[in-house]
Amino acid sequence: MIESLKQHEIPGRLAIVEGKSGMPAIRIETDWSTAEIYQHGAHVTSFQTKGGAPVLFMSGESLFQSGKAIRGGVPLVYPWFGGREGSPAHGFARLTAWDLLETRAMPGGAVRVRFRLPSDGASEVVYQVTVAAALTLELMVRNLGAEDFRFESCLHTYFNVGSADAIGLHGLAGDRCVDLVAAREFVQGPEPVRITSETDRIYQDSTGEVGIRDPSLGRTIHVRKSGSRSTVVWNPWIDKSIRMADFGDEEYRRMICVESGNVGENAVVLPPGGEAVLRVEIETSPLDG
Ligand code: BG6
């Protein structure tokens, strides 16, 4: 399987390698950054600017196994979010080996990779990852059928932070929050969101940029998005971390999921021939820069 992907290599920029458990992975190097993407789930497992700390968090306990989701990086949630009776949580996209369509060295130095979800004929789903000083993720869904097509999507991004209880999440003020832990809804106040206990929140009609201000690592991670009306914020905290087999007991201290997508009442309904693009750009800046 790895040999057949080697045609996509770009000398000095992109290599096809044997990743964990022998799974095919793509390693990318640009003038500004490095990245790694598994074909399993079209899953970005690493993005790091040169000289900087990893931007994405990866669990040391993650499974790399067919039929299981990778824990960390950017799980691609599609075509449903959350649990569904008799079906895999967060959809099948993160459990599927995507077709590698194309790799490209862009003018200006970025490297781009395009994947397609093996199609059922009813929809076409293409995922484009562009690596440069920023990481840009674009999920394009087209309805090929004759009926409306409804789906949820989410780029379930795990960010690496110095200390979860020291970060502040900026940009959610005024957004309507469905708090799944407290089982209540409220409108987010002007203060940054702090993480001090188990957090599982869906912000609906939330379209703005989120800044993850991290004093421990001296940086802000900027999450800019379009085609996304929901923001999910998740940290399992202590008890849930202990219960999760593929997550270290203490790892909740070094991560926060800030997920961009369209979930729940923000699900997308595409008319026949319609297309939706979910786009997320991730970039860091020095704390007060
Ligand atoms: C979050 C959900 O997006 O993903 C949480 O809001 C869920 O409820 C978490 O626990 C992790 O999901 P999973 O399926 O990757 O363990």
mmCIF file of C-alpha atoms and ligand atoms in Angstrom:
data_model
loop_
_atom_site.group_PDB
_atom_site.id
_atom_site.type_symbol
_atom_site.label_atom_id
_atom_site.label_comp_id
_atom_site.label_asym_id
_atom_site.label_seq_id
_atom_site.Cartn_x
_atom_site.Cartn_y
_atom_site.Cartn_z
ATOM 1 C CA MET A 1 0.000 0.000 0.000
ATOM 2 C CA ILE A 2 2.847 2.386 0.872
ATOM 3 C CA GLU A 3 4.666 1.606 -2.403
ATOM 4 C CA SER A 4 1.652 2.635 -4.496
ATOM 5 C CA LEU A 5 1.547 6.014 -2.717
ATOM 6 C CA LYS A 6 5.224 6.759 -3.385
ATOM 7 C CA GLN A 7 4.343 8.297 -6.777
ATOM 8 C CA HIS A 8 3.014 11.258 -4.752
ATOM 9 C CA GLU A 9 6.340 12.062 -3.117
ATOM 10 C CA ILE A 10 7.885 15.497 -3.670
ATOM 11 C CA PRO A 11 11.657 15.355 -3.113
ATOM 12 C CA GLY A 12 12.763 17.530 -0.192
ATOM 13 C CA ARG A 13 9.142 18.427 0.661
ATOM 14 C CA LEU A 14 6.921 15.393 1.008
ATOM 15 C CA ALA A 15 7.697 11.774 1.817
ATOM 16 C CA ILE A 16 5.446 8.745 2.148
ATOM 17 C CA VAL A 17 6.560 6.774 5.205
ATOM 18 C CA GLU A 18 5.519 3.828 7.295
ATOM 19 C CA GLY A 19 3.826 5.351 10.321
ATOM 20 C CA LYS A 20 2.772 3.718 13.592
ATOM 21 C CA SER A 21 1.538 0.107 13.246
ATOM 22 C CA GLY A 22 2.789 0.185 9.644
ATOM 23 C CA MET A 23 0.037 2.616 8.578
ATOM 24 C CA PRO A 24 0.875 4.879 5.612
ATOM 25 C CA ALA A 25 1.732 8.428 6.624
ATOM 26 C CA ILE A 26 2.751 11.581 4.788
ATOM 27 C CA ARG A 27 5.584 13.698 6.187
ATOM 28 C CA ILE A 28 5.799 17.272 4.960
ATOM 29 C CA GLU A 29 8.482 19.867 5.420
ATOM 30 C CA THR A 30 8.187 23.495 4.326
ATOM 31 C CA ASP A 31 10.504 26.434 4.981
ATOM 32 C CA TRP A 32 8.376 27.300 8.025
ATOM 33 C CA SER A 33 6.968 24.075 9.384
ATOM 34 C CA THR A 34 6.613 20.313 9.462
ATOM 35 C CA ALA A 35 3.454 18.214 9.397
ATOM 36 C CA GLU A 36 2.340 14.595 9.342
ATOM 37 C CA ILE A 37 -0.889 13.175 7.941
ATOM 38 C CA TYR A 38 -2.130 9.570 8.127
ATOM 39 C CA GLN A 39 -4.123 8.150 5.252
ATOM 40 C CA HIS A 40 -6.308 6.472 7.909
ATOM 41 C CA GLY A 41 -8.969 9.119 8.525
ATOM 42 C CA ALA A 42 -7.003 11.673 6.414
ATOM 43 C CA HIS A 43 -5.853 12.471 9.915
ATOM 44 C CA VAL A 44 -3.387 15.311 10.523
ATOM 45 C CA THR A 45 -1.360 14.057 13.503
ATOM 46 C CA SER A 46 1.281 16.782 13.693
ATOM 47 C CA PHE A 47 1.880 20.422 12.784
ATOM 48 C CA GLN A 48 4.793 22.370 14.170
ATOM 49 C CA THR A 49 6.486 25.580 13.145
ATOM 50 C CA LYS A 50 10.276 25.436 13.093
ATOM 51 C CA GLY A 51 11.645 26.265 16.532
ATOM 52 C CA GLY A 52 8.124 26.276 18.029
ATOM 53 C CA ALA A 53 6.349 23.796 20.304
ATOM 54 C CA PRO A 54 3.960 21.345 18.576
ATOM 55 C CA VAL A 55 0.706 23.122 17.723
ATOM 56 C CA LEU A 56 -1.328 19.919 17.815
ATOM 57 C CA PHE A 57 -1.589 17.557 20.762
ATOM 58 C CA MET A 58 -1.230 13.794 20.183
ATOM 59 C CA SER A 59 -1.938 11.273 22.899
ATOM 60 C CA GLY A 60 0.912 8.911 23.722
ATOM 61 C CA GLU A 61 -1.763 6.232 24.269
ATOM 62 C CA SER A 62 -3.460 6.604 20.884
ATOM 63 C CA LEU A 63 -4.293 3.495 18.923
ATOM 64 C CA PHE A 64 -3.189 3.290 15.302
ATOM 65 C CA GLN A 65 -5.478 0.548 14.221
ATOM 66 C CA SER A 66 -7.986 -0.065 11.468
ATOM 67 C CA GLY A 67 -11.507 0.508 12.822
ATOM 68 C CA LYS A 68 -10.268 2.826 15.621
ATOM 69 C CA ALA A 69 -9.914 6.599 15.654
ATOM 70 C CA ILE A 70 -6.551 8.226 16.274
ATOM 71 C CA ARG A 71 -6.581 10.184 19.580
ATOM 72 C CA GLY A 72 -5.128 13.635 18.969
ATOM 73 C CA GLY A 73 -4.295 15.806 15.971
ATOM 74 C CA VAL A 74 -7.341 16.516 13.816
ATOM 75 C CA PRO A 75 -9.952 13.740 13.744
ATOM 76 C CA LEU A 76 -12.279 14.439 10.843
ATOM 77 C CA VAL A 77 -15.843 14.136 12.084
ATOM 78 C CA TYR A 78 -18.315 13.382 9.266
ATOM 79 C CA PRO A 79 -21.167 12.782 8.389
ATOM 80 C CA TRP A 80 -22.514 12.933 11.939
ATOM 81 C CA PHE A 81 -21.261 14.351 15.227
ATOM 82 C CA GLY A 82 -21.489 12.452 18.523
ATOM 83 C CA GLY A 83 -23.009 9.047 19.123
ATOM 84 C CA ARG A 84 -25.412 7.229 16.847
ATOM 85 C CA GLU A 85 -27.078 3.961 17.798
ATOM 86 C CA GLY A 86 -25.325 1.012 16.159
ATOM 87 C CA SER A 87 -22.815 3.216 14.298
ATOM 88 C CA PRO A 88 -19.385 4.624 15.122
ATOM 89 C CA ALA A 89 -19.260 7.793 17.245
ATOM 90 C CA HIS A 90 -18.480 10.946 15.228
ATOM 91 C CA GLY A 91 -19.122 9.208 11.878
ATOM 92 C CA PHE A 92 -17.105 6.863 9.690
ATOM 93 C CA ALA A 93 -14.779 9.387 8.000
ATOM 94 C CA ARG A 94 -12.140 9.195 10.743
ATOM 95 C CA LEU A 95 -12.121 5.386 10.455
ATOM 96 C CA THR A 96 -11.763 5.276 6.663
ATOM 97 C CA ALA A 97 -8.586 5.134 4.575
ATOM 98 C CA TRP A 98 -9.097 8.120 2.261
ATOM 99 C CA ASP A 99 -7.936 8.079 -1.374
ATOM 100 C CA LEU A 100 -4.870 10.249 -1.855
ATOM 101 C CA LEU A 101 -5.747 12.310 -4.936
ATOM 102 C CA GLU A 102 -2.871 14.708 -5.293
ATOM 103 C CA THR A 103 0.139 16.316 -3.631
ATOM 104 C CA ARG A 104 1.495 19.636 -4.801
ATOM 105 C CA ALA A 105 4.340 22.061 -4.057
ATOM 106 C CA MET A 106 2.647 25.463 -4.373
ATOM 107 C CA PRO A 107 4.270 28.618 -5.712
ATOM 108 C CA GLY A 108 5.367 30.524 -2.606
ATOM 109 C CA GLY A 109 6.452 27.400 -0.735
ATOM 110 C CA ALA A 110 3.290 25.822 0.703
ATOM 111 C CA VAL A 111 2.675 22.087 0.273
ATOM 112 C CA ARG A 112 -0.861 20.855 -0.413
ATOM 113 C CA VAL A 113 -2.389 17.394 -0.117
ATOM 114 C CA ARG A 114 -5.844 16.436 -1.389
ATOM 115 C CA PHE A 115 -7.815 13.402 -0.264
ATOM 116 C CA ARG A 116 -11.198 12.038 -1.309
ATOM 117 C CA LEU A 117 -13.482 9.949 0.837
ATOM 118 C CA PRO A 118 -14.307 6.714 -1.033
ATOM 119 C CA SER A 119 -17.720 7.643 -2.424
ATOM 120 C CA ASP A 120 -21.115 6.021 -2.033
ATOM 121 C CA GLY A 121 -22.212 7.888 -5.163
ATOM 122 C CA ALA A 122 -24.563 10.170 -3.212
ATOM 123 C CA SER A 123 -21.975 12.779 -2.248
ATOM 124 C CA GLU A 124 -18.405 13.759 -3.024
ATOM 125 C CA VAL A 125 -16.164 14.649 -0.088
ATOM 126 C CA VAL A 126 -12.720 16.150 -0.674
ATOM 127 C CA TYR A 127 -10.311 17.207 2.084
ATOM 128 C CA GLN A 128 -7.447 19.545 1.336
ATOM 129 C CA VAL A 129 -4.594 20.163 3.761
ATOM 130 C CA THR A 130 -2.214 23.054 3.068
ATOM 131 C CA VAL A 131 0.967 23.313 5.101
ATOM 132 C CA ALA A 132 2.907 26.588 5.275
ATOM 133 C CA ALA A 133 3.513 28.977 8.200
ATOM 134 C CA ALA A 134 -0.155 28.244 8.921
ATOM 135 C CA LEU A 135 -2.051 24.974 8.632
ATOM 136 C CA THR A 136 -5.158 25.278 6.452
ATOM 137 C CA LEU A 137 -7.803 22.547 6.412
ATOM 138 C CA GLU A 138 -10.665 22.541 3.889
ATOM 139 C CA LEU A 139 -13.471 20.002 3.778
ATOM 140 C CA MET A 140 -15.593 20.190 0.634
ATOM 141 C CA VAL A 141 -18.872 18.288 0.407
ATOM 142 C CA ARG A 142 -20.981 18.131 -2.759
ATOM 143 C CA ASN A 143 -24.421 16.618 -3.032
ATOM 144 C CA LEU A 144 -24.509 14.324 -6.071
ATOM 145 C CA GLY A 145 -28.003 13.013 -5.334
ATOM 146 C CA ALA A 146 -31.485 14.134 -6.343
ATOM 147 C CA GLU A 147 -32.654 14.822 -2.744
ATOM 148 C CA ASP A 148 -31.512 17.251 -0.067
ATOM 149 C CA PHE A 149 -28.475 15.901 1.812
ATOM 150 C CA ARG A 150 -28.126 16.680 5.521
ATOM 151 C CA PHE A 151 -24.832 16.171 7.368
ATOM 152 C CA GLU A 152 -22.769 17.290 10.341
ATOM 153 C CA SER A 153 -19.036 17.933 10.126
ATOM 154 C CA CYS A 154 -16.329 18.925 12.554
ATOM 155 C CA LEU A 155 -12.561 19.313 12.486
ATOM 156 C CA HIS A 156 -12.044 17.954 16.008
ATOM 157 C CA THR A 157 -8.721 19.685 16.561
ATOM 158 C CA TYR A 158 -6.641 18.804 19.655
ATOM 159 C CA PHE A 159 -4.300 21.681 20.528
ATOM 160 C CA ASN A 160 -1.131 21.348 22.544
ATOM 161 C CA VAL A 161 -1.072 23.773 25.491
ATOM 162 C CA GLY A 162 1.415 24.280 28.323
ATOM 163 C CA SER A 163 -1.216 23.931 31.024
ATOM 164 C CA ALA A 164 -4.946 23.658 30.275
ATOM 165 C CA ASP A 165 -5.959 25.435 33.483
ATOM 166 C CA ALA A 166 -3.858 28.487 32.557
ATOM 167 C CA ILE A 167 -5.228 29.131 29.070
ATOM 168 C CA GLY A 168 -7.981 31.551 28.076
ATOM 169 C CA LEU A 169 -10.212 31.059 25.039
ATOM 170 C CA HIS A 170 -11.039 34.363 23.372
ATOM 171 C CA GLY A 171 -13.674 35.059 20.724
ATOM 172 C CA LEU A 172 -16.702 33.171 22.047
ATOM 173 C CA ALA A 173 -18.371 36.116 23.831
ATOM 174 C CA GLY A 174 -22.055 36.431 22.933
ATOM 175 C CA ASP A 175 -22.239 32.902 21.476
ATOM 176 C CA ARG A 176 -24.997 30.564 22.661
ATOM 177 C CA CYS A 177 -23.502 27.672 24.585
ATOM 178 C CA VAL A 178 -24.992 24.208 24.994
ATOM 179 C CA ASP A 179 -23.114 22.940 28.048
ATOM 180 C CA LEU A 180 -23.240 19.130 27.868
ATOM 181 C CA VAL A 181 -21.623 18.653 31.303
ATOM 182 C CA ALA A 182 -23.924 21.007 33.240
ATOM 183 C CA ALA A 183 -26.880 20.132 30.951
ATOM 184 C CA ARG A 184 -27.870 23.778 30.488
ATOM 185 C CA GLU A 185 -27.710 26.538 27.923
ATOM 186 C CA PHE A 186 -26.408 30.060 28.389
ATOM 187 C CA VAL A 187 -24.941 32.942 26.444
ATOM 188 C CA GLN A 188 -21.166 33.240 26.861
ATOM 189 C CA GLY A 189 -20.148 36.402 28.727
ATOM 190 C CA PRO A 190 -17.321 38.745 27.729
ATOM 191 C CA GLU A 191 -14.672 37.002 29.849
ATOM 192 C CA PRO A 192 -12.381 34.431 28.197
ATOM 193 C CA VAL A 193 -13.400 30.803 28.702
ATOM 194 C CA ARG A 194 -11.269 29.069 31.363
ATOM 195 C CA ILE A 195 -10.800 25.317 31.665
ATOM 196 C CA THR A 196 -10.932 24.212 35.297
ATOM 197 C CA SER A 197 -13.060 21.054 35.162
ATOM 198 C CA GLU A 198 -14.548 18.650 32.610
ATOM 199 C CA THR A 199 -15.646 20.796 29.668
ATOM 200 C CA ASP A 200 -17.897 19.677 26.821
ATOM 201 C CA ARG A 201 -19.608 22.605 25.142
ATOM 202 C CA ILE A 202 -21.182 23.240 21.782
ATOM 203 C CA TYR A 203 -21.331 26.905 20.842
ATOM 204 C CA GLN A 204 -24.100 27.292 18.252
ATOM 205 C CA ASP A 205 -24.089 30.058 15.619
ATOM 206 C CA SER A 206 -20.463 30.622 16.555
ATOM 207 C CA THR A 207 -18.621 31.908 13.487
ATOM 208 C CA GLY A 208 -15.777 34.065 14.792
ATOM 209 C CA GLU A 209 -12.062 33.462 15.268
ATOM 210 C CA VAL A 210 -11.065 31.762 18.526
ATOM 211 C CA GLY A 211 -7.746 32.662 20.139
ATOM 212 C CA ILE A 212 -6.180 30.185 22.576
ATOM 213 C CA ARG A 213 -4.035 32.389 24.783
ATOM 214 C CA ASP A 214 -1.374 30.230 26.424
ATOM 215 C CA PRO A 215 0.881 32.007 28.906
ATOM 216 C CA SER A 216 2.847 28.811 29.672
ATOM 217 C CA LEU A 217 4.008 28.418 26.065
ATOM 218 C CA GLY A 218 4.046 32.196 25.492
ATOM 219 C CA ARG A 219 1.836 32.094 22.418
ATOM 220 C CA THR A 220 -1.651 32.459 21.062
ATOM 221 C CA ILE A 221 -3.049 29.861 18.690
ATOM 222 C CA HIS A 222 -5.454 31.509 16.249
ATOM 223 C CA VAL A 223 -8.290 29.367 14.901
ATOM 224 C CA ARG A 224 -9.839 31.207 11.943
ATOM 225 C CA LYS A 225 -12.701 29.632 10.087
ATOM 226 C CA SER A 226 -15.348 29.985 7.427
ATOM 227 C CA GLY A 227 -18.260 27.760 6.468
ATOM 228 C CA SER A 228 -18.569 26.822 10.141
ATOM 229 C CA ARG A 229 -21.390 27.825 12.463
ATOM 230 C CA SER A 230 -20.486 25.696 15.492
ATOM 231 C CA THR A 231 -17.488 25.685 17.818
ATOM 232 C CA VAL A 232 -17.012 22.746 20.194
ATOM 233 C CA VAL A 233 -14.773 23.053 23.258
ATOM 234 C CA TRP A 234 -13.761 19.819 24.974
ATOM 235 C CA ASN A 235 -11.420 18.722 27.743
ATOM 236 C CA PRO A 236 -12.143 15.388 29.491
ATOM 237 C CA TRP A 237 -10.435 16.465 32.749
ATOM 238 C CA ILE A 238 -9.526 13.911 35.435
ATOM 239 C CA ASP A 239 -12.204 11.214 35.757
ATOM 240 C CA LYS A 240 -12.980 10.866 32.063
ATOM 241 C CA SER A 241 -9.264 10.759 31.208
ATOM 242 C CA ILE A 242 -8.875 7.823 33.578
ATOM 243 C CA ARG A 243 -11.828 6.074 31.928
ATOM 244 C CA MET A 244 -10.512 6.550 28.389
ATOM 245 C CA ALA A 245 -8.278 3.611 27.410
ATOM 246 C CA ASP A 246 -6.553 5.485 24.576
ATOM 247 C CA PHE A 247 -5.698 8.623 26.547
ATOM 248 C CA GLY A 248 -3.135 9.117 29.329
ATOM 249 C CA ASP A 249 -4.487 9.832 32.818
ATOM 250 C CA GLU A 250 -2.609 13.141 33.012
ATOM 251 C CA GLU A 251 -2.797 14.182 29.381
ATOM 252 C CA TYR A 252 -5.853 16.406 29.910
ATOM 253 C CA ARG A 253 -3.441 18.940 31.423
ATOM 254 C CA ARG A 254 -1.709 19.562 28.074
ATOM 255 C CA MET A 255 -4.580 19.717 25.596
ATOM 256 C CA ILE A 256 -7.721 21.523 24.608
ATOM 257 C CA CYS A 257 -10.024 20.668 21.740
ATOM 258 C CA VAL A 258 -11.371 23.716 19.920
ATOM 259 C CA GLU A 259 -13.390 22.192 17.112
ATOM 260 C CA SER A 260 -14.784 24.003 14.086
ATOM 261 C CA GLY A 261 -17.773 22.607 12.274
ATOM 262 C CA ASN A 262 -21.504 22.435 11.803
ATOM 263 C CA VAL A 263 -23.256 20.288 14.375
ATOM 264 C CA GLY A 264 -26.702 19.876 15.920
ATOM 265 C CA GLU A 265 -29.026 22.646 14.831
ATOM 266 C CA ASN A 266 -26.184 24.009 12.645
ATOM 267 C CA ALA A 267 -26.116 20.824 10.524
ATOM 268 C CA VAL A 268 -25.773 21.548 6.807
ATOM 269 C CA VAL A 269 -28.579 20.775 4.368
ATOM 270 C CA LEU A 270 -27.334 20.736 0.765
ATOM 271 C CA PRO A 271 -29.791 20.871 -2.120
ATOM 272 C CA PRO A 272 -29.093 18.615 -5.128
ATOM 273 C CA GLY A 273 -25.850 19.832 -6.758
ATOM 274 C CA GLY A 274 -25.084 22.052 -3.744
ATOM 275 C CA GLU A 275 -21.607 22.342 -2.250
ATOM 276 C CA ALA A 276 -20.364 23.372 1.214
ATOM 277 C CA VAL A 277 -16.804 24.225 2.209
ATOM 278 C CA LEU A 278 -15.629 24.139 5.830
ATOM 279 C CA ARG A 279 -12.316 25.970 6.097
ATOM 280 C CA VAL A 280 -10.076 26.321 9.148
ATOM 281 C CA GLU A 281 -6.760 28.144 9.326
ATOM 282 C CA ILE A 282 -4.498 27.586 12.328
ATOM 283 C CA GLU A 283 -1.616 29.904 13.064
ATOM 284 C CA THR A 284 0.389 30.902 16.131
ATOM 285 C CA SER A 285 1.742 34.259 17.253
ATOM 286 C CA PRO A 286 3.917 35.260 20.206
ATOM 287 C CA LEU A 287 1.703 36.058 23.189
ATOM 288 C CA ASP A 288 1.512 39.784 22.947
ATOM 289 C CA GLY A 289 2.446 39.989 19.280
HETATM 290 C C1 BG6 B 1 -16.187 15.891 21.625
HETATM 291 C C2 BG6 B 1 -17.554 15.619 22.199
HETATM 292 O O1 BG6 B 1 -16.308 16.588 20.440
HETATM 293 O O2 BG6 B 1 -15.529 14.657 21.369
HETATM 294 C C3 BG6 B 1 -17.395 14.816 23.465
HETATM 295 O O3 BG6 B 1 -18.232 16.845 22.434
HETATM 296 C C4 BG6 B 1 -16.618 13.535 23.194
HETATM 297 O O4 BG6 B 1 -18.669 14.529 24.007
HETATM 298 C C5 BG6 B 1 -15.287 13.909 22.549
HETATM 299 O O5 BG6 B 1 -16.384 12.847 24.407
HETATM 300 C C6 BG6 B 1 -14.409 12.724 22.201
HETATM 301 O O6 BG6 B 1 -15.082 11.825 21.397
HETATM 302 P P1 BG6 B 1 -14.403 10.473 20.962
HETATM 303 O O7 BG6 B 1 -15.461 9.701 20.213
HETATM 304 O O8 BG6 B 1 -13.239 10.831 20.095
HETATM 305 O O9 BG6 B 1 -13.955 9.781 22.234
#
